[in-house]
mmCIF file of C-alpha atoms in Angstrom:
data_model
loop_
_atom_site.group_PDB
_atom_site.id
_atom_site.type_symbol
_atom_site.label_atom_id
_atom_site.label_comp_id
_atom_site.label_asym_id
_atom_site.label_seq_id
_atom_site.Cartn_x
_atom_site.Cartn_y
_atom_site.Cartn_z
ATOM 1 C CA UNK X 1 25.464 53.751 -42.211
ATOM 2 C CA UNK X 2 23.905 51.780 -39.655
ATOM 3 C CA UNK X 3 26.031 52.092 -36.240
ATOM 4 C CA UNK X 4 25.838 47.861 -35.802
ATOM 5 C CA UNK X 5 25.747 45.149 -37.664
ATOM 6 C CA UNK X 6 24.819 41.789 -36.355
ATOM 7 C CA UNK X 7 24.727 38.689 -38.806
ATOM 8 C CA UNK X 8 23.584 35.192 -38.784
ATOM 9 C CA UNK X 9 24.767 33.183 -40.726
ATOM 10 C CA UNK X 10 22.650 30.560 -40.775
ATOM 11 C CA UNK X 11 22.811 26.738 -42.581
ATOM 12 C CA UNK X 12 19.964 24.317 -43.180
ATOM 13 C CA UNK X 13 22.295 20.584 -42.419
ATOM 14 C CA UNK X 14 19.848 18.614 -44.528
ATOM 15 C CA UNK X 15 20.758 15.957 -46.956
ATOM 16 C CA UNK X 16 19.749 16.514 -50.993
ATOM 17 C CA UNK X 17 15.824 16.092 -50.676
ATOM 18 C CA UNK X 18 15.957 14.402 -54.232
ATOM 19 C CA UNK X 19 18.739 11.962 -54.537
ATOM 20 C CA UNK X 20 22.206 11.727 -53.358
ATOM 21 C CA UNK X 21 24.844 10.603 -55.688
ATOM 22 C CA UNK X 22 27.381 10.031 -52.493
ATOM 23 C CA UNK X 23 27.064 8.834 -49.027
ATOM 24 C CA UNK X 24 25.602 10.956 -46.265
ATOM 25 C CA UNK X 25 28.966 10.951 -45.240
ATOM 26 C CA UNK X 26 30.481 12.662 -48.685
ATOM 27 C CA UNK X 27 27.048 15.045 -48.903
ATOM 28 C CA UNK X 28 26.600 16.249 -45.268
ATOM 29 C CA UNK X 29 29.064 15.534 -42.914
ATOM 30 C CA UNK X 30 32.186 15.966 -44.344
ATOM 31 C CA UNK X 31 31.971 19.319 -45.703
ATOM 32 C CA UNK X 32 29.939 20.253 -42.586
ATOM 33 C CA UNK X 33 33.577 19.500 -40.492
ATOM 34 C CA UNK X 34 34.804 21.867 -42.757
ATOM 35 C CA UNK X 35 32.493 24.976 -41.951
ATOM 36 C CA UNK X 36 33.277 23.909 -38.730
ATOM 37 C CA UNK X 37 36.763 24.050 -38.893
ATOM 38 C CA UNK X 38 36.522 27.374 -41.303
ATOM 39 C CA UNK X 39 34.121 28.886 -38.151
ATOM 40 C CA UNK X 40 36.540 28.059 -36.029
ATOM 41 C CA UNK X 41 39.873 29.827 -37.873
ATOM 42 C CA UNK X 42 38.408 32.793 -37.290
ATOM 43 C CA UNK X 43 36.362 32.799 -34.251
ATOM 44 C CA UNK X 44 32.786 33.214 -36.279
ATOM 45 C CA UNK X 45 30.104 31.636 -34.759
ATOM 46 C CA UNK X 46 26.412 30.115 -36.836
ATOM 47 C CA UNK X 47 23.305 28.236 -36.705
ATOM 48 C CA UNK X 48 23.020 25.443 -38.217
ATOM 49 C CA UNK X 49 18.944 24.132 -38.539
ATOM 50 C CA UNK X 50 18.966 20.385 -38.559
ATOM 51 C CA UNK X 51 16.365 18.721 -40.736
ATOM 52 C CA UNK X 52 15.182 16.404 -37.792
ATOM 53 C CA UNK X 53 12.812 14.315 -40.014
ATOM 54 C CA UNK X 54 15.458 12.840 -41.518
ATOM 55 C CA UNK X 55 16.574 11.028 -38.597
ATOM 56 C CA UNK X 56 13.678 9.839 -37.901
ATOM 57 C CA UNK X 57 12.837 8.692 -40.981
ATOM 58 C CA UNK X 58 16.246 6.740 -40.993
ATOM 59 C CA UNK X 59 15.557 5.095 -37.321
ATOM 60 C CA UNK X 60 12.450 3.477 -38.927
ATOM 61 C CA UNK X 61 13.969 1.887 -40.852
ATOM 62 C CA UNK X 62 17.503 1.252 -39.500
ATOM 63 C CA UNK X 63 19.822 3.277 -40.842
ATOM 64 C CA UNK X 64 21.070 4.247 -37.792
ATOM 65 C CA UNK X 65 24.831 5.137 -38.946
ATOM 66 C CA UNK X 66 23.570 7.849 -40.387
ATOM 67 C CA UNK X 67 20.816 9.500 -37.300
ATOM 68 C CA UNK X 68 24.007 8.599 -35.105
ATOM 69 C CA UNK X 69 26.640 11.070 -37.153
ATOM 70 C CA UNK X 70 23.577 13.178 -37.504
ATOM 71 C CA UNK X 71 23.278 13.188 -33.601
ATOM 72 C CA UNK X 72 26.589 13.023 -32.983
ATOM 73 C CA UNK X 73 27.660 16.413 -35.074
ATOM 74 C CA UNK X 74 25.176 17.810 -34.275
ATOM 75 C CA UNK X 75 26.505 18.066 -30.399
ATOM 76 C CA UNK X 76 30.158 18.436 -31.344
ATOM 77 C CA UNK X 77 28.425 21.836 -33.746
ATOM 78 C CA UNK X 78 26.640 22.668 -30.299
ATOM 79 C CA UNK X 79 29.849 22.225 -28.119
ATOM 80 C CA UNK X 80 31.937 24.602 -30.706
ATOM 81 C CA UNK X 81 30.326 27.541 -29.650
ATOM 82 C CA UNK X 82 27.408 28.071 -32.441
ATOM 83 C CA UNK X 83 23.718 27.148 -32.381
ATOM 84 C CA UNK X 84 21.098 24.535 -32.973
ATOM 85 C CA UNK X 85 18.179 24.614 -33.723
ATOM 86 C CA UNK X 86 14.676 23.289 -36.033
ATOM 87 C CA UNK X 87 14.233 22.640 -39.666
ATOM 88 C CA UNK X 88 11.811 19.926 -40.574
ATOM 89 C CA UNK X 89 11.056 18.387 -44.444
ATOM 90 C CA UNK X 90 8.215 16.300 -43.521
ATOM 91 C CA UNK X 91 8.147 14.362 -46.829
ATOM 92 C CA UNK X 92 10.873 12.204 -44.956
ATOM 93 C CA UNK X 93 7.845 10.821 -43.013
ATOM 94 C CA UNK X 94 5.933 8.837 -45.506
ATOM 95 C CA UNK X 95 8.683 8.251 -48.246
ATOM 96 C CA UNK X 96 9.985 4.219 -48.373
ATOM 97 C CA UNK X 97 13.381 3.117 -47.971
ATOM 98 C CA UNK X 98 13.582 0.290 -50.152
ATOM 99 C CA UNK X 99 16.327 -1.599 -52.042
ATOM 100 C CA UNK X 100 18.340 0.274 -50.933
ATOM 101 C CA UNK X 101 17.218 3.747 -51.727
ATOM 102 C CA UNK X 102 14.278 6.095 -50.431
ATOM 103 C CA UNK X 103 11.277 6.191 -52.152
ATOM 104 C CA UNK X 104 10.451 10.140 -51.762
ATOM 105 C CA UNK X 105 6.615 10.572 -50.712
ATOM 106 C CA UNK X 106 6.233 14.302 -52.452
ATOM 107 C CA UNK X 107 2.076 14.848 -51.227
ATOM 108 C CA UNK X 108 3.604 16.701 -48.132
ATOM 109 C CA UNK X 109 6.536 17.625 -48.116
ATOM 110 C CA UNK X 110 5.995 21.196 -46.336
ATOM 111 C CA UNK X 111 3.845 22.482 -43.476
ATOM 112 C CA UNK X 112 1.552 24.205 -44.856
ATOM 113 C CA UNK X 113 0.060 20.554 -46.373
ATOM 114 C CA UNK X 114 -0.305 18.719 -43.199
ATOM 115 C CA UNK X 115 -2.815 19.777 -40.914
ATOM 116 C CA UNK X 116 -3.529 21.746 -38.476
ATOM 117 C CA UNK X 117 -5.902 20.016 -35.907
ATOM 118 C CA UNK X 118 -5.110 18.308 -33.244
ATOM 119 C CA UNK X 119 -4.243 14.743 -34.776
ATOM 120 C CA UNK X 120 -0.396 12.680 -34.240
ATOM 121 C CA UNK X 121 0.043 13.482 -37.462
ATOM 122 C CA UNK X 122 -1.136 17.456 -37.943
ATOM 123 C CA UNK X 123 2.142 20.354 -38.334
ATOM 124 C CA UNK X 124 1.730 21.200 -34.588
ATOM 125 C CA UNK X 125 2.401 17.774 -33.805
ATOM 126 C CA UNK X 126 5.209 18.005 -35.805
ATOM 127 C CA UNK X 127 6.801 21.092 -35.000
ATOM 128 C CA UNK X 128 6.819 20.143 -31.093
ATOM 129 C CA UNK X 129 8.234 16.897 -31.500
ATOM 130 C CA UNK X 130 11.119 18.344 -32.983
ATOM 131 C CA UNK X 131 10.812 20.498 -30.113
ATOM 132 C CA UNK X 132 11.320 17.912 -27.501
ATOM 133 C CA UNK X 133 14.256 15.586 -29.861
ATOM 134 C CA UNK X 134 16.378 18.705 -29.420
ATOM 135 C CA UNK X 135 15.845 19.275 -26.088
ATOM 136 C CA UNK X 136 16.360 15.396 -25.125
ATOM 137 C CA UNK X 137 19.505 15.569 -27.290
ATOM 138 C CA UNK X 138 21.157 18.805 -26.595
ATOM 139 C CA UNK X 139 21.013 19.573 -23.031
ATOM 140 C CA UNK X 140 23.358 16.797 -21.926
ATOM 141 C CA UNK X 141 25.633 19.008 -24.116
ATOM 142 C CA UNK X 142 25.158 21.620 -22.948
ATOM 143 C CA UNK X 143 22.724 22.144 -19.931
ATOM 144 C CA UNK X 144 20.399 25.747 -20.512
ATOM 145 C CA UNK X 145 20.134 24.979 -24.592
ATOM 146 C CA UNK X 146 16.801 25.703 -25.678
ATOM 147 C CA UNK X 147 14.688 24.963 -28.961
ATOM 148 C CA UNK X 148 12.676 28.224 -30.127
ATOM 149 C CA UNK X 149 14.239 29.216 -32.771
ATOM 150 C CA UNK X 150 12.720 27.497 -36.642
ATOM 151 C CA UNK X 151 13.146 27.236 -40.088
ATOM 152 C CA UNK X 152 10.542 26.437 -42.606
ATOM 153 C CA UNK X 153 11.370 23.986 -45.620
ATOM 154 C CA UNK X 154 11.280 26.031 -48.926
ATOM 155 C CA UNK X 155 11.750 29.317 -46.458
ATOM 156 C CA UNK X 156 7.904 28.617 -47.132
ATOM 157 C CA UNK X 157 5.652 29.830 -44.608
ATOM 158 C CA UNK X 158 3.145 30.169 -47.130
ATOM 159 C CA UNK X 159 0.079 29.298 -47.888
ATOM 160 C CA UNK X 160 -1.872 29.998 -44.355
ATOM 161 C CA UNK X 161 0.573 31.831 -43.134
ATOM 162 C CA UNK X 162 -1.872 32.743 -40.407
ATOM 163 C CA UNK X 163 -2.054 29.101 -39.263
ATOM 164 C CA UNK X 164 1.171 28.823 -39.644
ATOM 165 C CA UNK X 165 1.768 31.204 -37.580
ATOM 166 C CA UNK X 166 -0.043 30.455 -34.829
ATOM 167 C CA UNK X 167 0.780 26.914 -35.150
ATOM 168 C CA UNK X 168 4.344 27.919 -34.302
ATOM 169 C CA UNK X 169 3.776 30.214 -31.666
ATOM 170 C CA UNK X 170 1.298 27.401 -29.981
ATOM 171 C CA UNK X 171 3.859 25.332 -30.187
ATOM 172 C CA UNK X 172 6.560 27.193 -28.141
ATOM 173 C CA UNK X 173 8.573 28.296 -31.168
ATOM 174 C CA UNK X 174 9.594 32.782 -30.337
ATOM 175 C CA UNK X 175 11.914 33.023 -33.145
ATOM 176 C CA UNK X 176 11.612 32.249 -37.170
ATOM 177 C CA UNK X 177 14.560 32.428 -39.589
ATOM 178 C CA UNK X 178 11.884 32.123 -43.028
ATOM 179 C CA UNK X 179 10.254 35.223 -44.898
ATOM 180 C CA UNK X 180 12.599 35.872 -47.099
ATOM 181 C CA UNK X 181 12.308 39.238 -48.323
ATOM 182 C CA UNK X 182 11.048 40.450 -51.706
ATOM 183 C CA UNK X 183 11.584 36.480 -53.299
ATOM 184 C CA UNK X 184 8.288 35.005 -55.116
ATOM 185 C CA UNK X 185 8.999 31.685 -55.998
ATOM 186 C CA UNK X 186 6.205 29.603 -58.621
ATOM 187 C CA UNK X 187 7.358 25.860 -58.759
ATOM 188 C CA UNK X 188 6.059 22.808 -59.540
ATOM 189 C CA UNK X 189 7.027 22.031 -55.345
ATOM 190 C CA UNK X 190 5.925 25.428 -53.601
ATOM 191 C CA UNK X 191 5.042 29.081 -54.357
ATOM 192 C CA UNK X 192 5.653 31.713 -52.005
ATOM 193 C CA UNK X 193 5.383 35.768 -51.955
ATOM 194 C CA UNK X 194 7.367 37.930 -50.098
ATOM 195 C CA UNK X 195 6.586 40.636 -51.972
ATOM 196 C CA UNK X 196 4.508 42.878 -49.187
ATOM 197 C CA UNK X 197 6.793 42.335 -45.418
ATOM 198 C CA UNK X 198 7.560 45.001 -43.005
ATOM 199 C CA UNK X 199 10.804 47.416 -44.446
ATOM 200 C CA UNK X 200 12.497 46.696 -41.205
ATOM 201 C CA UNK X 201 15.520 44.089 -40.825
ATOM 202 C CA UNK X 202 13.502 42.408 -37.468
ATOM 203 C CA UNK X 203 10.757 42.524 -36.653
ATOM 204 C CA UNK X 204 7.695 40.830 -34.950
ATOM 205 C CA UNK X 205 4.730 38.259 -36.553
ATOM 206 C CA UNK X 206 1.762 37.552 -35.049
ATOM 207 C CA UNK X 207 -1.540 35.005 -36.526
ATOM 208 C CA UNK X 208 -3.692 37.976 -37.184
ATOM 209 C CA UNK X 209 -0.341 40.396 -38.484
ATOM 210 C CA UNK X 210 0.974 37.274 -41.148
ATOM 211 C CA UNK X 211 3.738 37.930 -43.135
ATOM 212 C CA UNK X 212 2.740 41.265 -44.568
ATOM 213 C CA UNK X 213 2.964 43.623 -41.273
ATOM 214 C CA UNK X 214 4.297 44.076 -38.249
ATOM 215 C CA UNK X 215 2.613 43.110 -34.641
ATOM 216 C CA UNK X 216 3.460 44.607 -31.562
ATOM 217 C CA UNK X 217 4.567 40.796 -29.429
ATOM 218 C CA UNK X 218 4.808 37.276 -31.241
ATOM 219 C CA UNK X 219 6.957 35.356 -33.254
ATOM 220 C CA UNK X 220 10.946 37.139 -33.911
ATOM 221 C CA UNK X 221 11.541 37.167 -37.414
ATOM 222 C CA UNK X 222 14.935 38.037 -38.880
ATOM 223 C CA UNK X 223 14.487 37.643 -42.448
ATOM 224 C CA UNK X 224 16.702 35.488 -44.754
ATOM 225 C CA UNK X 225 18.817 39.223 -47.077
ATOM 226 C CA UNK X 226 18.313 39.128 -50.225
ATOM 227 C CA UNK X 227 19.736 41.814 -53.059
ATOM 228 C CA UNK X 228 19.303 42.516 -57.125
ATOM 229 C CA UNK X 229 22.400 43.126 -59.514
ATOM 230 C CA UNK X 230 22.727 44.841 -62.421
ATOM 231 C CA UNK X 231 22.679 43.275 -66.227
ATOM 232 C CA UNK X 232 25.875 42.529 -65.575
ATOM 233 C CA UNK X 233 26.398 41.117 -62.889
ATOM 234 C CA UNK X 234 23.464 38.915 -63.593
ATOM 235 C CA UNK X 235 24.874 38.025 -67.211
ATOM 236 C CA UNK X 236 28.160 36.693 -65.181
ATOM 237 C CA UNK X 237 26.405 35.021 -62.581
ATOM 238 C CA UNK X 238 24.459 33.188 -65.365
ATOM 239 C CA UNK X 239 27.959 32.206 -66.757
ATOM 240 C CA UNK X 240 29.250 31.378 -63.492
ATOM 241 C CA UNK X 241 26.350 29.568 -62.813
ATOM 242 C CA UNK X 242 25.725 27.327 -65.983
ATOM 243 C CA UNK X 243 29.612 25.678 -66.059
ATOM 244 C CA UNK X 244 29.935 24.594 -62.430
ATOM 245 C CA UNK X 245 26.800 22.656 -63.169
ATOM 246 C CA UNK X 246 28.688 19.191 -62.851
ATOM 247 C CA UNK X 247 29.324 20.567 -58.918
ATOM 248 C CA UNK X 248 26.336 18.375 -57.576
ATOM 249 C CA UNK X 249 26.655 16.362 -54.692
ATOM 250 C CA UNK X 250 22.731 15.733 -55.654
ATOM 251 C CA UNK X 251 19.147 16.499 -56.481
ATOM 252 C CA UNK X 252 16.620 19.150 -55.586
ATOM 253 C CA UNK X 253 13.602 17.487 -55.078
ATOM 254 C CA UNK X 254 10.460 17.281 -57.674
ATOM 255 C CA UNK X 255 7.255 16.256 -56.979
ATOM 256 C CA UNK X 256 8.238 13.116 -59.467
ATOM 257 C CA UNK X 257 8.282 9.901 -57.196
ATOM 258 C CA UNK X 258 11.123 8.221 -58.483
ATOM 259 C CA UNK X 259 14.073 11.170 -57.679
ATOM 260 C CA UNK X 260 16.700 11.023 -60.177
ATOM 261 C CA UNK X 261 19.640 13.544 -62.220
ATOM 262 C CA UNK X 262 15.811 14.247 -64.816
ATOM 263 C CA UNK X 263 13.368 13.682 -62.479
ATOM 264 C CA UNK X 264 13.570 17.416 -61.257
ATOM 265 C CA UNK X 265 14.824 19.052 -64.790
ATOM 266 C CA UNK X 266 11.111 21.433 -64.300
ATOM 267 C CA UNK X 267 11.734 22.429 -61.244
ATOM 268 C CA UNK X 268 15.190 22.795 -62.073
ATOM 269 C CA UNK X 269 14.889 24.253 -65.512
ATOM 270 C CA UNK X 270 12.114 26.985 -63.198
ATOM 271 C CA UNK X 271 14.304 27.681 -60.324
ATOM 272 C CA UNK X 272 17.004 29.060 -63.154
ATOM 273 C CA UNK X 273 14.080 31.233 -65.328
ATOM 274 C CA UNK X 274 13.235 33.512 -62.906
ATOM 275 C CA UNK X 275 17.051 34.154 -62.629
ATOM 276 C CA UNK X 276 16.936 35.169 -66.279
ATOM 277 C CA UNK X 277 13.652 37.008 -66.822
ATOM 278 C CA UNK X 278 12.983 40.378 -64.709
ATOM 279 C CA UNK X 279 15.112 42.232 -62.217
ATOM 280 C CA UNK X 280 15.607 39.109 -59.904
ATOM 281 C CA UNK X 281 16.074 38.837 -56.443
ATOM 282 C CA UNK X 282 19.218 37.149 -55.594
ATOM 283 C CA UNK X 283 19.398 35.446 -51.608
ATOM 284 C CA UNK X 284 22.303 36.002 -49.726
ATOM 285 C CA UNK X 285 24.160 32.890 -49.698
ATOM 286 C CA UNK X 286 27.950 31.374 -50.100
ATOM 287 C CA UNK X 287 26.305 28.563 -51.613
ATOM 288 C CA UNK X 288 24.190 29.804 -54.452
ATOM 289 C CA UNK X 289 26.424 28.375 -58.223
ATOM 290 C CA UNK X 290 27.136 32.248 -59.828
ATOM 291 C CA UNK X 291 27.633 33.649 -56.964
ATOM 292 C CA UNK X 292 31.542 35.507 -56.236
ATOM 293 C CA UNK X 293 33.268 37.275 -53.575
ATOM 294 C CA UNK X 294 32.463 40.863 -55.414
ATOM 295 C CA UNK X 295 28.448 39.564 -56.494
ATOM 296 C CA UNK X 296 27.694 38.581 -52.497
ATOM 297 C CA UNK X 297 29.978 41.941 -51.120
ATOM 298 C CA UNK X 298 27.834 44.073 -53.427
ATOM 299 C CA UNK X 299 24.562 42.436 -52.322
ATOM 300 C CA UNK X 300 25.591 42.404 -48.536
ATOM 301 C CA UNK X 301 26.185 46.153 -48.778
ATOM 302 C CA UNK X 302 23.216 46.965 -50.634
ATOM 303 C CA UNK X 303 20.970 44.993 -48.077
ATOM 304 C CA UNK X 304 22.289 47.374 -45.461
ATOM 305 C CA UNK X 305 22.264 50.206 -47.421
ATOM 306 C CA UNK X 306 18.129 49.280 -47.729
ATOM 307 C CA UNK X 307 18.152 49.700 -43.769
ATOM 308 C CA UNK X 308 20.620 52.579 -43.420
ATOM 309 C CA UNK X 309 17.752 54.440 -40.952
ATOM 310 C CA UNK X 310 17.901 51.285 -38.737
ATOM 311 C CA UNK X 311 20.842 52.217 -35.673
ATOM 312 C CA UNK X 312 21.556 48.597 -35.647
ATOM 313 C CA UNK X 313 20.820 46.771 -39.496
ATOM 314 C CA UNK X 314 20.488 42.313 -38.759
ATOM 315 C CA UNK X 315 21.119 40.102 -41.906
ATOM 316 C CA UNK X 316 20.758 36.420 -42.050
ATOM 317 C CA UNK X 317 22.701 34.449 -44.879
ATOM 318 C CA UNK X 318 21.108 31.037 -45.582
ATOM 319 C CA UNK X 319 23.325 28.407 -46.570
ATOM 320 C CA UNK X 320 23.388 24.183 -47.326
ATOM 321 C CA UNK X 321 26.902 22.340 -46.270
ATOM 322 C CA UNK X 322 25.768 19.858 -48.925
ATOM 323 C CA UNK X 323 26.112 22.859 -51.308
ATOM 324 C CA UNK X 324 29.743 24.194 -50.012
ATOM 325 C CA UNK X 325 32.343 23.049 -52.092
ATOM 326 C CA UNK X 326 36.317 24.788 -51.899
ATOM 327 C CA UNK X 327 35.053 27.773 -53.706
ATOM 328 C CA UNK X 328 31.997 28.593 -51.516
ATOM 329 C CA UNK X 329 34.171 27.970 -48.846
ATOM 330 C CA UNK X 330 36.582 30.560 -49.366
ATOM 331 C CA UNK X 331 33.934 33.166 -50.662
ATOM 332 C CA UNK X 332 32.634 32.316 -47.218
ATOM 333 C CA UNK X 333 36.229 32.903 -45.375
ATOM 334 C CA UNK X 334 36.282 36.034 -47.705
ATOM 335 C CA UNK X 335 32.493 37.460 -46.508
ATOM 336 C CA UNK X 336 33.752 37.153 -42.804
ATOM 337 C CA UNK X 337 37.087 39.307 -43.365
ATOM 338 C CA UNK X 338 35.520 41.472 -45.881
ATOM 339 C CA UNK X 339 32.592 42.538 -43.741
ATOM 340 C CA UNK X 340 34.777 42.442 -40.788
ATOM 341 C CA UNK X 341 37.044 44.935 -42.200
ATOM 342 C CA UNK X 342 34.228 47.477 -43.761
ATOM 343 C CA UNK X 343 31.473 47.537 -40.944
ATOM 344 C CA UNK X 344 30.994 47.392 -37.294
ATOM 345 C CA UNK X 345 30.225 43.547 -37.509
ATOM 346 C CA UNK X 346 28.874 40.673 -34.589
ATOM 347 C CA UNK X 347 28.328 37.545 -36.104
ATOM 348 C CA UNK X 348 25.487 36.114 -33.746
ATOM 349 C CA UNK X 349 22.904 32.889 -33.060
ATOM 350 C CA UNK X 350 19.210 32.787 -33.450
ATOM 351 C CA UNK X 351 19.783 32.326 -29.214
ATOM 352 C CA UNK X 352 22.412 35.511 -29.221
ATOM 353 C CA UNK X 353 19.653 37.572 -30.809
ATOM 354 C CA UNK X 354 16.696 36.631 -29.077
ATOM 355 C CA UNK X 355 18.251 37.099 -25.860
ATOM 356 C CA UNK X 356 18.476 40.623 -27.219
ATOM 357 C CA UNK X 357 15.672 41.067 -28.330
ATOM 358 C CA UNK X 358 13.395 39.350 -25.464
ATOM 359 C CA UNK X 359 11.310 42.031 -25.013
ATOM 360 C CA UNK X 360 7.449 42.001 -26.214
ATOM 361 C CA UNK X 361 8.562 45.172 -28.190
ATOM 362 C CA UNK X 362 11.579 46.194 -30.207
#
């Protein structure tokens, strides 16, 4: 067993990316308030990754109520002792709001679909705009705030990972929390393959190393934790997942022009097929429908055991307020309480981890 565990509980702060069945207050802002209240009760700091592209898109169409509430909640989040870092869903910038409905543009959904040159619409320009936006928004709230960490849309640093890592470093990003250990996805929206990544729970990446090997210096990577489960646990997971199908505030995004309950059915089927075939890798998360506290804790212990040779194991959990209902809130509470009972664990923010790992090599 390692001497110490550092756990980053993270939240991608965003609306449903396809269609939202409810107003933003019910999809995002109220669930986030509940998360913040729970974390305050448990004295547990977290990191939020706001999708800033959604703010810019809403401002463009005069939808200022959403943008104002978004910015106000991120300020409150920082004041409450949490961290706020950069998350981008580029499709918002080309999407249109017509007849009280978002028409989603699906040809530029991820960083690799943007140019890597010096034009104003390049991936680098978008990241730099996001950094400047968060710095300007949050430094009046906390003078020493700095935007330095990043999570990619869909956790997709691929394809073109070498160009993406170079762009992030050149844009001022120093830490990434996107790599999802051993996960592969082949959807109509995105394809990633993290089967060959470093064995450790924290490392550095350079444009030359990509995601597949460690570098002496470069981008600090604290990957999203994953685990596998036996056949019995997978069967129970699939049953619980099936009966929770109505627990939705919106749809995931697809390549369809009009996003609705059925437009992304192929994407939804492909997302779930990976849980049926083979021995899938599950993301450590409280918001995955089908998980329960036992499955989550078993997965956490497995991840720790896989890194037992490290004196300190770093564990990143990925969640989304839009997917958190009462059951998921209780699971998060149980997770925090139980891990504190079993391990010498510290719940940390990205800022905490980067400060502790500020040397050029680990």
